[in-house]
Coordinates of C-alpha atoms and ligand atoms in Angstrom, one line a residue:
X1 CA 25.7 9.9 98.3
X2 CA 24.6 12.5 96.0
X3 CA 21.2 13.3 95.2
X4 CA 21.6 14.1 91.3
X5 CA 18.7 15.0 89.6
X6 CA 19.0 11.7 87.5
X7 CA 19.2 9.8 90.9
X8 CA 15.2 10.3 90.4
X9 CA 15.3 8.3 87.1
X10 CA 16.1 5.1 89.4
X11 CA 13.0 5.1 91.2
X12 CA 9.9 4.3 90.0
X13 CA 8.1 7.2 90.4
X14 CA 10.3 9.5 88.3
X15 CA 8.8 12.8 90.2
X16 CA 11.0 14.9 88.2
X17 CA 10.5 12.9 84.8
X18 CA 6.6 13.6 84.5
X19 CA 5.1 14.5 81.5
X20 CA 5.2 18.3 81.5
X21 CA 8.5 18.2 82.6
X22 CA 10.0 16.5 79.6
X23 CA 7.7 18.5 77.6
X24 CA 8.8 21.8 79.0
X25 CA 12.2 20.8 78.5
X26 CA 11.4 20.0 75.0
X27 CA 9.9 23.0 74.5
X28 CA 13.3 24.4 76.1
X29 CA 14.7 22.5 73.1
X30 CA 13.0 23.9 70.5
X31 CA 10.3 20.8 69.9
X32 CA 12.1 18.3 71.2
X33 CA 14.3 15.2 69.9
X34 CA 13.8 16.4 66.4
X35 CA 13.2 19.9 67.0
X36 CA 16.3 20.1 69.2
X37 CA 19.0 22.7 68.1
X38 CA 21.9 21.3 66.6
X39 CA 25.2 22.0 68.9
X40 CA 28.4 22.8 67.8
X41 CA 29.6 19.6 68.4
X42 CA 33.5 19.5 67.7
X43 CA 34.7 16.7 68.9
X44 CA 38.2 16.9 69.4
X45 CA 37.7 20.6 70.7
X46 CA 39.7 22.2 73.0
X47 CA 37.5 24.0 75.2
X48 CA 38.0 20.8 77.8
X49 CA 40.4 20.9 79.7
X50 CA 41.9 19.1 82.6
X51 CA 41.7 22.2 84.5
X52 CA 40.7 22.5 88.1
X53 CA 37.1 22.4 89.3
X54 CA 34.3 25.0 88.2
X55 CA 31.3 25.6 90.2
X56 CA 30.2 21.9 89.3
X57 CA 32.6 20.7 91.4
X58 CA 31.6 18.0 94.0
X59 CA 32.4 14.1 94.7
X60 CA 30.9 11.6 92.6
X61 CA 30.9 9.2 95.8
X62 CA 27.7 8.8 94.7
X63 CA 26.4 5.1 94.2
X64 CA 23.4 6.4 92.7
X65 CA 23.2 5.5 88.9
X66 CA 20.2 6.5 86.8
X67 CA 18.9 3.4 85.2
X68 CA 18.8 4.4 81.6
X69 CA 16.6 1.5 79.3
X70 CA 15.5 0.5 76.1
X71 CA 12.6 -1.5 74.1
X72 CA 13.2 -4.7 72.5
X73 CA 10.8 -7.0 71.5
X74 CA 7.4 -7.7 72.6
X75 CA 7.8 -11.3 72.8
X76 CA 9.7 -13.0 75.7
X77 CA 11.6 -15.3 73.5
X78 CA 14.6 -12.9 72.1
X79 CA 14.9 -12.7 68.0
X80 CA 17.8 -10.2 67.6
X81 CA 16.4 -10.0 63.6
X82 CA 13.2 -9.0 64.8
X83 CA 14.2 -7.1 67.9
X84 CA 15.7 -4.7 65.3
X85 CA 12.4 -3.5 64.4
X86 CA 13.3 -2.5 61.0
X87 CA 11.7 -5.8 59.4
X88 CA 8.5 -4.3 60.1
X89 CA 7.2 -2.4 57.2
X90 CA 4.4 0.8 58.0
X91 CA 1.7 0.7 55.5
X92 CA 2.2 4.4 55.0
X93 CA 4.8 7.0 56.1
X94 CA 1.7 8.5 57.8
X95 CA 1.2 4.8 60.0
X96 CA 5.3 4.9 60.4
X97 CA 4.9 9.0 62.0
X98 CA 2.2 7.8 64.2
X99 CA 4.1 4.9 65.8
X100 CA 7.3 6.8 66.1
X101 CA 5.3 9.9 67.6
X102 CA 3.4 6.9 70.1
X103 CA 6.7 5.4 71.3
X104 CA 8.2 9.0 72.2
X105 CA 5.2 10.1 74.2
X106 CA 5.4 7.3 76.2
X107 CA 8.9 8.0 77.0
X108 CA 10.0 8.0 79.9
X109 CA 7.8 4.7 80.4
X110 CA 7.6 3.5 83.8
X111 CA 8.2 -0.5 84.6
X112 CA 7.6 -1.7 87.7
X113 CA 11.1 -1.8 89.1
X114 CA 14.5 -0.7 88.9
X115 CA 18.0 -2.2 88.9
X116 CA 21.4 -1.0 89.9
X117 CA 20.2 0.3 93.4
X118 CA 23.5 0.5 95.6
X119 CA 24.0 -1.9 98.0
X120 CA 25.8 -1.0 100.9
X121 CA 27.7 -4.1 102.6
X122 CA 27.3 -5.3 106.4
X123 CA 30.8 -5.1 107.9
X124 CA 32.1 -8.0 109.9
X125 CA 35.2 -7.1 111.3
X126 CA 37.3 -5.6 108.6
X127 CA 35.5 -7.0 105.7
X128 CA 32.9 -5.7 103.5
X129 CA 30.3 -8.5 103.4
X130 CA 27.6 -8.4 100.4
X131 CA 25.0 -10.8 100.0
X132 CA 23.4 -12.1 96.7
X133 CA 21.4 -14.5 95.8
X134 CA 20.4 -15.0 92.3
X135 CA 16.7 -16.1 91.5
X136 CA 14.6 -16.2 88.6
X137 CA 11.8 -13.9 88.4
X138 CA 10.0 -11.9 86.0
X139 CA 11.0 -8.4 84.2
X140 CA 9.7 -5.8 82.3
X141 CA 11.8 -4.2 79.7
X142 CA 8.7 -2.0 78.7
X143 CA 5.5 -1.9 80.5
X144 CA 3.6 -2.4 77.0
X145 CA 4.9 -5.9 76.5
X146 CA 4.8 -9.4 78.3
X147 CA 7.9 -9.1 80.8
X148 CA 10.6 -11.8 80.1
X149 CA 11.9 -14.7 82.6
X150 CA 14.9 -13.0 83.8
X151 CA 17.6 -14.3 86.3
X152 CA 19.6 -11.8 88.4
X153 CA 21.3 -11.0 91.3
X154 CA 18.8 -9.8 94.7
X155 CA 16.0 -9.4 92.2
X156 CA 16.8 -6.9 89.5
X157 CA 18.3 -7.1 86.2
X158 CA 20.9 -5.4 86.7
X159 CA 21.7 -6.4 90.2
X160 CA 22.7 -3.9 93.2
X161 CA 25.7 -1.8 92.7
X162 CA 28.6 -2.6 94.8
X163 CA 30.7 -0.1 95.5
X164 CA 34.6 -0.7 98.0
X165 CA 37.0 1.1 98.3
X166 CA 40.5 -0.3 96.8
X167 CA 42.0 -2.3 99.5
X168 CA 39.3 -2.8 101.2
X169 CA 38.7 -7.0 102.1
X170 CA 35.5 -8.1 100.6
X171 CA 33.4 -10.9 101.1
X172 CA 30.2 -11.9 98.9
X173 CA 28.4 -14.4 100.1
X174 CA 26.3 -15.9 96.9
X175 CA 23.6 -18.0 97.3
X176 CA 22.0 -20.2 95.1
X177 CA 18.2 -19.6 94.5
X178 CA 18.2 -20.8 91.0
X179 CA 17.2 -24.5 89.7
X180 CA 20.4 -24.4 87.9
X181 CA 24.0 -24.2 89.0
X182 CA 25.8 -20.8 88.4
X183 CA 29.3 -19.2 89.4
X184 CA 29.9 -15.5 89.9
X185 CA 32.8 -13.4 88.1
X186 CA 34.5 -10.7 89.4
X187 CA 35.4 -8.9 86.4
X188 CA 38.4 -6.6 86.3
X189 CA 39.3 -7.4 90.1
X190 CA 42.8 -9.1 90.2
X191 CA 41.3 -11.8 93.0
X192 CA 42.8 -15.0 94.2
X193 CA 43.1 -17.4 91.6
X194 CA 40.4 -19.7 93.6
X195 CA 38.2 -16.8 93.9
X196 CA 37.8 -16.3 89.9
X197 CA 34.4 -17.6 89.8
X198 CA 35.0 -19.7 86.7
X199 CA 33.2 -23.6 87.5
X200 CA 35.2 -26.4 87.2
X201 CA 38.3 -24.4 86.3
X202 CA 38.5 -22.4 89.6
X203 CA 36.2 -24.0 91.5
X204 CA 32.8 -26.2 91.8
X205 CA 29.7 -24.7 90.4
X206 CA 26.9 -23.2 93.2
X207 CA 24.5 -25.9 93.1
X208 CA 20.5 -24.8 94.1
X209 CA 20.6 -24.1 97.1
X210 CA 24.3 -24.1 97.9
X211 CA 26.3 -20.8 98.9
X212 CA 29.7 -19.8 98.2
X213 CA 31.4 -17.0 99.4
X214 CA 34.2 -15.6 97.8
X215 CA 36.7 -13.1 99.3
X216 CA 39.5 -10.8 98.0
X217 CA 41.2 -7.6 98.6
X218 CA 39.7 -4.9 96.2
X219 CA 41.9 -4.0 93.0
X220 CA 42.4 -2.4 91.2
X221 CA 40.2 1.2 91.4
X222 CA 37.7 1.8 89.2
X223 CA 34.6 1.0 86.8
X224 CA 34.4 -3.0 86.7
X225 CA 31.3 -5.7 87.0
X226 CA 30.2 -9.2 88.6
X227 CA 28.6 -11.6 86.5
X228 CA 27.7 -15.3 85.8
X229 CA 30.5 -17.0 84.5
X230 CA 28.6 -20.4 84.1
X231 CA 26.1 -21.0 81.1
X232 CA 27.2 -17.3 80.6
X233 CA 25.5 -16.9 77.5
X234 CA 22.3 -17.5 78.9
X235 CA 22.9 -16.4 82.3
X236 CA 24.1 -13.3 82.0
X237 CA 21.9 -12.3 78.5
X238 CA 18.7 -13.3 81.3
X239 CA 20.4 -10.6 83.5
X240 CA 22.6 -12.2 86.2
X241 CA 24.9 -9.2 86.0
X242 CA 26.1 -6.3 87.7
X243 CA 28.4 -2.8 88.4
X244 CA 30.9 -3.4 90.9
X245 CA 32.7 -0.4 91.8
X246 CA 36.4 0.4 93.6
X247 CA 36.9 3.7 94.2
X248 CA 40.5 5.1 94.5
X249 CA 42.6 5.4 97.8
X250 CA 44.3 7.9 97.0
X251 CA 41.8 11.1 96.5
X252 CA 43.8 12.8 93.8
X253 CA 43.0 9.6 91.7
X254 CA 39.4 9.7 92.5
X255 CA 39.5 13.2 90.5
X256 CA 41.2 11.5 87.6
X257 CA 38.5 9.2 87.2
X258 CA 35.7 11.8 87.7
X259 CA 37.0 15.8 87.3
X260 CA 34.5 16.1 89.3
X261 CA 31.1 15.5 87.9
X262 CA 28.7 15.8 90.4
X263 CA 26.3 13.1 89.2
X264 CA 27.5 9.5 88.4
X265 CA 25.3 6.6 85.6
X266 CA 25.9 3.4 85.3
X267 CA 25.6 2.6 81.6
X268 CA 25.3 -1.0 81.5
X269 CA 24.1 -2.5 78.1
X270 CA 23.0 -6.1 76.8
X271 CA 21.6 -7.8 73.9
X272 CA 20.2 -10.8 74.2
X273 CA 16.6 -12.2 76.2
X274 CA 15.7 -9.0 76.5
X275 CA 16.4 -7.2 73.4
X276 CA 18.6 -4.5 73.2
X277 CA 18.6 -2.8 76.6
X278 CA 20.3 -0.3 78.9
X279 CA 20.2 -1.1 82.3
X280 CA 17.8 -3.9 81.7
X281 CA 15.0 -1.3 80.0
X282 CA 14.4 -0.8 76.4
X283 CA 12.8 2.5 75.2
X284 CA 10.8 4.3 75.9
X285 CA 11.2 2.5 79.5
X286 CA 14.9 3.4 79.6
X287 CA 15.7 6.5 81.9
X288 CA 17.1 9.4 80.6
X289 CA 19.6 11.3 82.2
X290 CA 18.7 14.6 83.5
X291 CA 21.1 17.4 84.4
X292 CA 21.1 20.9 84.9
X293 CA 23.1 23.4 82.4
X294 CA 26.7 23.5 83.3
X295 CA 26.6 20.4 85.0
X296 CA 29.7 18.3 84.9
X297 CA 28.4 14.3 84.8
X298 CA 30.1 10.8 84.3
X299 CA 28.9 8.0 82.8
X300 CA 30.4 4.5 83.2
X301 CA 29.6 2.3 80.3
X302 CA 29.9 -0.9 80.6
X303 CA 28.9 -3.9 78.2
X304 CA 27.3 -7.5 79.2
X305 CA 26.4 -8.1 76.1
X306 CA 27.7 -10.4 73.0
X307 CA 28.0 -7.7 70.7
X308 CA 29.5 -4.2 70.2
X309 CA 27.5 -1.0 70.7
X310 CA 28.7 2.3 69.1
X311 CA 27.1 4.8 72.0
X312 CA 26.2 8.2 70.0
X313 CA 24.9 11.6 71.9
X314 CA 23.7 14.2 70.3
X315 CA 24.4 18.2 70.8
X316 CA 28.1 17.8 72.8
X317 CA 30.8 15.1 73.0
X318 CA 31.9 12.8 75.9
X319 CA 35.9 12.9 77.2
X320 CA 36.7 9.6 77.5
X321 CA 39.2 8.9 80.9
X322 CA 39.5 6.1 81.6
X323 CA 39.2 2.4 80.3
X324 CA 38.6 -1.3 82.1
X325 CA 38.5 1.4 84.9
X326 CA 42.6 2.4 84.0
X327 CA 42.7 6.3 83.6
X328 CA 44.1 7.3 80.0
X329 CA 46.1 10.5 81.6
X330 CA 47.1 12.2 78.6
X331 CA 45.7 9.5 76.4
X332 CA 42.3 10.9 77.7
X333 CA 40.0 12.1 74.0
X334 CA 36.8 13.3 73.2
X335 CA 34.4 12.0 70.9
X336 CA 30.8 12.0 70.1
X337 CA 30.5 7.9 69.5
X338 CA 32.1 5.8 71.5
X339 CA 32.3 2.2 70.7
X340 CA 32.1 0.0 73.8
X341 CA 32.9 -3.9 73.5
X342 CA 31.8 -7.2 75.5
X343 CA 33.2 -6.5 79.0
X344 CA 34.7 -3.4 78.1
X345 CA 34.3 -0.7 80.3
X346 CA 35.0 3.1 79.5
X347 CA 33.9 6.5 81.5
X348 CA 33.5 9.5 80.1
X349 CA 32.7 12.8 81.6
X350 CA 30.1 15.4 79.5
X351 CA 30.2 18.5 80.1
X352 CA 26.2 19.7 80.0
X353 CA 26.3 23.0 78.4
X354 CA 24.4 22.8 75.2
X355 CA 19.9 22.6 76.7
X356 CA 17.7 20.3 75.5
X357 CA 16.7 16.9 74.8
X358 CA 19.3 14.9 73.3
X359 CA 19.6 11.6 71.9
X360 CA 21.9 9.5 73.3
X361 CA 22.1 6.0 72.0
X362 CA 23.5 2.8 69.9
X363 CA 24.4 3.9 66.4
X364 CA 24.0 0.6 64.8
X365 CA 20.4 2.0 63.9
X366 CA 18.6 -1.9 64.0
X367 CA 19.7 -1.8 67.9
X368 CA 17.3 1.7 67.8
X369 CA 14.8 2.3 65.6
X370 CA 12.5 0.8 63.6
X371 CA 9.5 1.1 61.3
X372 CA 7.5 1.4 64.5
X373 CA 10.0 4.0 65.7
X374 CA 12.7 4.2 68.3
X375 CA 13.3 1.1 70.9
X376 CA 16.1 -0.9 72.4
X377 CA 18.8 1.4 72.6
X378 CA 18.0 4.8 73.1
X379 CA 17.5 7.3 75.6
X380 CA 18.3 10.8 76.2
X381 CA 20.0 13.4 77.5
X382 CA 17.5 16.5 79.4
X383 CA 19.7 19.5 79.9
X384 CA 17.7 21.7 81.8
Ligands
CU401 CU1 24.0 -1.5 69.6

């Protein structure tokens, strides 16, 4: 497992992410998110190549994944019109700079805990055993507001990472914490028919307290999730959600998925109890994603949510690869806004040459920013 200089975003100290450090870097910038030099940002361009590996070159066997957030709301109870932020009116473009300048001082923002931490499964013979058990608990998606009532998997919103192997057997053993029955998909993963996790059709909803464990051979490779496939809707908008991960056999198809990057995020957005988030965070408690200049990094987006979100960075584009966790080959592009759809999945690899602090985030602008400045979906890219 690497040790990427995001991988500090996940905990929650953020010892890299202090203050001076993304102040420095702003400086670095040229004043930060505003301030920040524009790129030559050519999408389409060229200068990307399929080529062997630079100096960047490593694995991204790496099941860290920098939690990247945004701010919704303040209130628990989700109103997607207000979430937007853009109902409220300042008083006075001097009120409106004040809050905007407030909310991106406080950015990073710490919350008191993380999701997506890797889970690495017991092994019981030749299968790969992973337990869950979904519970209801509370969850901040920004330390300034009440936290919501959030359901997930072992705790967090998003749940642990799971990463296999393809081909390897696995075996997730779900129990039931919740007073309400649930079901749990594998999304992407060509399992057993009974092993679908869809209540009533495949099998019985999990009952509190009951267990089910499902088992399948992992397949195919590449960028998928597990989710509640029961009362959906409000189960997986509360956070019962997570990345599930199957890397390729075959280590010439790892590269394809990867070229390399040497530090891996898990993207994963949503849009409904808890506003517009990333990674169950809204800004300015999302984490941004820090890299070092020339580093080659991956990000595998993936939507839980019920609508579409249009992810826009700033300063350099993203090479898209690979789709529902399928590599695109020669169908590979680059672009600088990449639409990502309800249980879509897409990776892209961004090549960090241009320093600074970028924005990275949703470009329908009422899932971003506001009258009391940016929230929800934003965070940023710190090139150092
Ligand atoms: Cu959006």
């Amino acid at each position: 497992m690497n040790t990427a200089p995001g991988d500090l975003c996940r905990t929650g100290d953020r010892p890299d992410l202090s203050r001076r450090s993304f102040l420095r870097t702003a400086a670095l910038a040229g004043g930060g998110l505003v301030g920040a030099t524009l790129a030559a940002c050519s999408p389409g361009a060229s200068a990307w190549s399929y080529a062997p590996l630079g100096p960047t070159a490593g694995t991204t066997s790496s099941a860290a994944s920098p939690v990247i957030s945004p701010t919704p709301e303040p209130s628990a109870t989700m109103d997607r019109s207000s979430a937007a932020g853009a109902s409220r009116e300042p008083t006075s473009t001097g009120e409106h700079d004040q809050a905007a300048e407030a909310v991106v001082k406080r950015f990073p923002e710490k919350t008191d805990r993380m999701g997506n931490e890797p889970l690495e499964p017991r092994l019981e013979g030749e299968w790969k055993v992973f337990d869950l058990d979904c519970s209801a608990f509370e969850w901040q998606i920004d330390a300034q507001k009440p936290p919501v009532q959030a359901v997930g998997y072992n705790g967090t919103w998003p749940g642990p990472i799971l990463r296999v192997t393809e081909g390897d057997k696995v075996r997730a053993i779900v129990t039931n914490h919740l007073d309400e029955t649930t079901g749990v998909h594998f999304h992407g993963q060509a399992v057993p028919n009974p092993m679908d996790g869809v209540p009533f059709l495949t099998q019985p909803p999990i009952g509190p307290g009951e267990s089910f464990t499902y088992e399948f051979v992992a397949k195919p490779a590449g960028s998928h999730m597990y989710h509640s496939h029961h009362n959906a809707t409000d189960q997986v908008g509360r956070g019962l959600l997570g990345a599930f991960l199957v890397e390729p056999r075959d280590p010439a198809q790892r590269y394809d998925r990867t070229h390399g990057a040497s530090q891996e995020i898990v993207w994963i957005s949503n849009d409904s109890l808890g506003g517009f988030t990333i990674n169950g965070k809204g800004f300015p408690a999302t984490v941004p994603i820090v890299a070092k200049l020339g580093e080659r990094i991956v990000i595998r987006f993936m939507n839980e949510g019920v609508m579409m979100h249009p992810w826009h960075l700033h300063g350099m584009p993203m090479h898209v690869v690979a789709r529902d966790g399928y590599p695109l080959g020669s169908a590979a592009f680059a672009c600088d806004t990449l639409g990502v759809n309800p249980g879509e999945r897409w990776d892209a690899v961004i090549d960090c040459q241009n320093p600074g602090v970028w924005a990275f985030h949703c470009h329908i602008l009422p899932h971003a920013e506001g009258g009391e400045g940016m929230f929800g979906m934003v965070s940023a890219l710190i090139i150092e």
